[in-house]
Amino acid sequence: QVQLAEFGGGLVQAGGSLRLSCAASGRTISRYVMGWFRQTPGKEREFAASVSWSGSHTYYADSVKGRFTISRDNAKNTVYLQMNSLKPEDTAVYYCAAAGLDNYFSVRPADYDYWGQGTQVTVSS
């Protein structure tokens, strides 16, 4: 029903910045909480950031708070993750997700209904 595709991953140096994009298709995302998760080999998928329907409210994991910014442009059906001051420990596959609920504090992967294929972010020291 909703297809998500992430773009913008790549290799950056520690301290650098990267902007990820998530393009949605199939239907509007205006009534979906949108989130970004990340996963490394051997670890469970972990919450990074989420944004409410209108984009007026955001929520961040402690590990990224102050460095990452999630935003959305519902007119473009796109969600973004601006990542600044990147650290090697930020290296992961980053996934965009959509949740059919109104709680922008949702941090559980099970709360999200649709997922992108992921994009690799590698931060070198």
PDB file of C-alpha atoms in Angstrom:
ATOM      1  CA  GLN A   1       0.000   0.000   0.000  1.00  0.00           C
ATOM      2  CA  VAL A   2       2.872   2.338   0.854  1.00  0.00           C
ATOM      3  CA  GLN A   3       6.263   1.827  -0.711  1.00  0.00           C
ATOM      4  CA  LEU A   4       9.295   3.506   0.822  1.00  0.00           C
ATOM      5  CA  ALA A   5      12.730   3.937  -0.690  1.00  0.00           C
ATOM      6  CA  GLU A   6      15.756   5.433   1.046  1.00  0.00           C
ATOM      7  CA  PHE A   7      18.450   7.418  -0.718  1.00  0.00           C
ATOM      8  CA  GLY A   8      21.542   9.320   0.299  1.00  0.00           C
ATOM      9  CA  GLY A   9      23.631   6.783   2.140  1.00  0.00           C
ATOM     10  CA  GLY A  10      27.339   6.623   1.615  1.00  0.00           C
ATOM     11  CA  LEU A  11      30.778   6.948   3.135  1.00  0.00           C
ATOM     12  CA  VAL A  12      31.623  10.003   5.215  1.00  0.00           C
ATOM     13  CA  GLN A  13      34.360  10.953   7.629  1.00  0.00           C
ATOM     14  CA  ALA A  14      33.756  11.319  11.335  1.00  0.00           C
ATOM     15  CA  GLY A  15      32.438  14.779  12.074  1.00  0.00           C
ATOM     16  CA  GLY A  16      30.877  15.060   8.661  1.00  0.00           C
ATOM     17  CA  SER A  17      27.267  15.329   7.590  1.00  0.00           C
ATOM     18  CA  LEU A  18      24.893  13.359   5.447  1.00  0.00           C
ATOM     19  CA  ARG A  19      21.260  13.792   4.477  1.00  0.00           C
ATOM     20  CA  LEU A  20      19.066  10.761   3.901  1.00  0.00           C
ATOM     21  CA  SER A  21      15.845  10.923   1.940  1.00  0.00           C
ATOM     22  CA  CYS A  22      12.874   8.584   2.020  1.00  0.00           C
ATOM     23  CA  ALA A  23      10.577   8.741  -0.970  1.00  0.00           C
ATOM     24  CA  ALA A  24       7.099   7.304  -0.487  1.00  0.00           C
ATOM     25  CA  SER A  25       4.749   6.099  -3.176  1.00  0.00           C
ATOM     26  CA  GLY A  26       1.407   4.354  -3.345  1.00  0.00           C
ATOM     27  CA  ARG A  27      -0.415   6.818  -1.133  1.00  0.00           C
ATOM     28  CA  THR A  28       0.134   9.983   0.848  1.00  0.00           C
ATOM     29  CA  ILE A  29       2.112   9.742   4.072  1.00  0.00           C
ATOM     30  CA  SER A  30       0.343  12.709   5.632  1.00  0.00           C
ATOM     31  CA  ARG A  31      -1.463  10.542   8.180  1.00  0.00           C
ATOM     32  CA  TYR A  32       1.482   8.320   9.043  1.00  0.00           C
ATOM     33  CA  VAL A  33       4.020   8.817  11.763  1.00  0.00           C
ATOM     34  CA  MET A  34       7.348   8.474  10.005  1.00  0.00           C
ATOM     35  CA  GLY A  35      10.484   7.124  11.571  1.00  0.00           C
ATOM     36  CA  TRP A  36      14.090   6.283  10.918  1.00  0.00           C
ATOM     37  CA  PHE A  37      15.690   3.157  12.314  1.00  0.00           C
ATOM     38  CA  ARG A  38      19.156   1.745  11.974  1.00  0.00           C
ATOM     39  CA  GLN A  39      20.680  -1.686  12.204  1.00  0.00           C
ATOM     40  CA  THR A  40      24.174  -3.158  12.326  1.00  0.00           C
ATOM     41  CA  PRO A  41      25.127  -6.833  11.994  1.00  0.00           C
ATOM     42  CA  GLY A  42      24.424  -8.751  15.175  1.00  0.00           C
ATOM     43  CA  LYS A  43      22.197  -6.063  16.633  1.00  0.00           C
ATOM     44  CA  GLU A  44      18.479  -5.532  16.632  1.00  0.00           C
ATOM     45  CA  ARG A  45      16.970  -2.754  14.627  1.00  0.00           C
ATOM     46  CA  GLU A  46      17.020   0.355  16.789  1.00  0.00           C
ATOM     47  CA  PHE A  47      15.003   3.533  16.767  1.00  0.00           C
ATOM     48  CA  ALA A  48      16.712   6.736  15.725  1.00  0.00           C
ATOM     49  CA  ALA A  49      14.055   9.391  15.154  1.00  0.00           C
ATOM     50  CA  SER A  50      10.364   9.925  14.453  1.00  0.00           C
ATOM     51  CA  VAL A  51       8.167  12.779  13.323  1.00  0.00           C
ATOM     52  CA  SER A  52       4.464  13.478  13.739  1.00  0.00           C
ATOM     53  CA  TRP A  53       1.942  13.808  10.929  1.00  0.00           C
ATOM     54  CA  SER A  54       2.445  17.509  10.345  1.00  0.00           C
ATOM     55  CA  GLY A  55       6.136  17.537  11.164  1.00  0.00           C
ATOM     56  CA  SER A  56       5.590  19.794  14.155  1.00  0.00           C
ATOM     57  CA  HIS A  57       6.771  17.232  16.704  1.00  0.00           C
ATOM     58  CA  THR A  58       9.854  15.070  16.667  1.00  0.00           C
ATOM     59  CA  TYR A  59      11.388  12.488  18.942  1.00  0.00           C
ATOM     60  CA  TYR A  60      14.947  11.204  19.035  1.00  0.00           C
ATOM     61  CA  ALA A  61      16.942   8.427  20.551  1.00  0.00           C
ATOM     62  CA  ASP A  62      19.442   9.690  23.101  1.00  0.00           C
ATOM     63  CA  SER A  63      22.258   8.427  20.922  1.00  0.00           C
ATOM     64  CA  VAL A  64      21.411  10.835  18.096  1.00  0.00           C
ATOM     65  CA  LYS A  65      19.681  13.708  19.868  1.00  0.00           C
ATOM     66  CA  GLY A  66      21.323  17.014  19.089  1.00  0.00           C
ATOM     67  CA  ARG A  67      23.053  15.638  16.008  1.00  0.00           C
ATOM     68  CA  PHE A  68      20.265  14.262  13.831  1.00  0.00           C
ATOM     69  CA  THR A  69      17.189  16.075  12.577  1.00  0.00           C
ATOM     70  CA  ILE A  70      14.149  14.358  11.125  1.00  0.00           C
ATOM     71  CA  SER A  71      11.788  16.327   8.927  1.00  0.00           C
ATOM     72  CA  ARG A  72       9.060  15.718   6.401  1.00  0.00           C
ATOM     73  CA  ASP A  73       7.551  17.347   3.365  1.00  0.00           C
ATOM     74  CA  ASN A  74       4.109  15.848   2.961  1.00  0.00           C
ATOM     75  CA  ALA A  75       3.544  17.694  -0.312  1.00  0.00           C
ATOM     76  CA  LYS A  76       6.553  15.856  -1.724  1.00  0.00           C
ATOM     77  CA  ASN A  77       5.701  12.626   0.117  1.00  0.00           C
ATOM     78  CA  THR A  78       9.248  12.605   1.424  1.00  0.00           C
ATOM     79  CA  VAL A  79      10.943  12.258   4.803  1.00  0.00           C
ATOM     80  CA  TYR A  80      14.476  13.346   5.568  1.00  0.00           C
ATOM     81  CA  LEU A  81      17.123  12.597   8.121  1.00  0.00           C
ATOM     82  CA  GLN A  82      19.838  15.212   8.424  1.00  0.00           C
ATOM     83  CA  MET A  83      22.825  13.697  10.179  1.00  0.00           C
ATOM     84  CA  ASN A  84      25.518  15.995  11.522  1.00  0.00           C
ATOM     85  CA  SER A  85      28.617  15.403  13.622  1.00  0.00           C
ATOM     86  CA  LEU A  86      28.643  11.807  12.507  1.00  0.00           C
ATOM     87  CA  LYS A  87      30.504   9.243  14.559  1.00  0.00           C
ATOM     88  CA  PRO A  88      31.858   5.829  13.567  1.00  0.00           C
ATOM     89  CA  GLU A  89      29.232   4.252  15.814  1.00  0.00           C
ATOM     90  CA  ASP A  90      26.561   5.746  13.556  1.00  0.00           C
ATOM     91  CA  THR A  91      27.612   3.262  10.896  1.00  0.00           C
ATOM     92  CA  ALA A  92      24.575   1.157  10.053  1.00  0.00           C
ATOM     93  CA  VAL A  93      21.933   0.407   7.497  1.00  0.00           C
ATOM     94  CA  TYR A  94      19.310   3.095   7.886  1.00  0.00           C
ATOM     95  CA  TYR A  95      15.652   2.296   7.294  1.00  0.00           C
ATOM     96  CA  CYS A  96      12.703   4.560   6.727  1.00  0.00           C
ATOM     97  CA  ALA A  97       9.388   3.404   8.178  1.00  0.00           C
ATOM     98  CA  ALA A  98       5.748   4.489   8.325  1.00  0.00           C
ATOM     99  CA  ALA A  99       3.382   3.858  11.235  1.00  0.00           C
ATOM    100  CA  GLY A 100      -0.389   4.016  10.953  1.00  0.00           C
ATOM    101  CA  LEU A 101      -0.886   5.684  14.323  1.00  0.00           C
ATOM    102  CA  ASP A 102      -0.744   9.123  15.878  1.00  0.00           C
ATOM    103  CA  ASN A 103       1.819   8.581  18.639  1.00  0.00           C
ATOM    104  CA  TYR A 104       5.024  10.181  17.413  1.00  0.00           C
ATOM    105  CA  PHE A 105       6.877   8.665  20.369  1.00  0.00           C
ATOM    106  CA  SER A 106       6.641   5.226  18.757  1.00  0.00           C
ATOM    107  CA  VAL A 107      10.046   3.581  19.041  1.00  0.00           C
ATOM    108  CA  ARG A 108       9.185  -0.070  18.502  1.00  0.00           C
ATOM    109  CA  PRO A 109       9.764  -1.510  15.036  1.00  0.00           C
ATOM    110  CA  ALA A 110       6.550  -3.507  15.507  1.00  0.00           C
ATOM    111  CA  ASP A 111       4.579  -0.255  15.573  1.00  0.00           C
ATOM    112  CA  TYR A 112       5.586   0.544  12.014  1.00  0.00           C
ATOM    113  CA  ASP A 113       3.690  -0.929   9.106  1.00  0.00           C
ATOM    114  CA  TYR A 114       5.844  -0.142   6.087  1.00  0.00           C
ATOM    115  CA  TRP A 115       9.589  -0.215   5.587  1.00  0.00           C
ATOM    116  CA  GLY A 116      12.088   0.783   2.982  1.00  0.00           C
ATOM    117  CA  GLN A 117      14.909  -1.415   1.765  1.00  0.00           C
ATOM    118  CA  GLY A 118      17.558   0.452   3.727  1.00  0.00           C
ATOM    119  CA  THR A 119      20.581   2.508   2.781  1.00  0.00           C
ATOM    120  CA  GLN A 120      24.102   1.982   4.070  1.00  0.00           C
ATOM    121  CA  VAL A 121      25.793   4.746   6.036  1.00  0.00           C
ATOM    122  CA  THR A 122      29.456   4.254   6.840  1.00  0.00           C
ATOM    123  CA  VAL A 123      31.370   6.714   9.000  1.00  0.00           C
ATOM    124  CA  SER A 124      35.137   6.420   8.940  1.00  0.00           C
ATOM    125  CA  SER A 125      37.441   7.577  11.713  1.00  0.00           C
TER     126      SER A 125
END
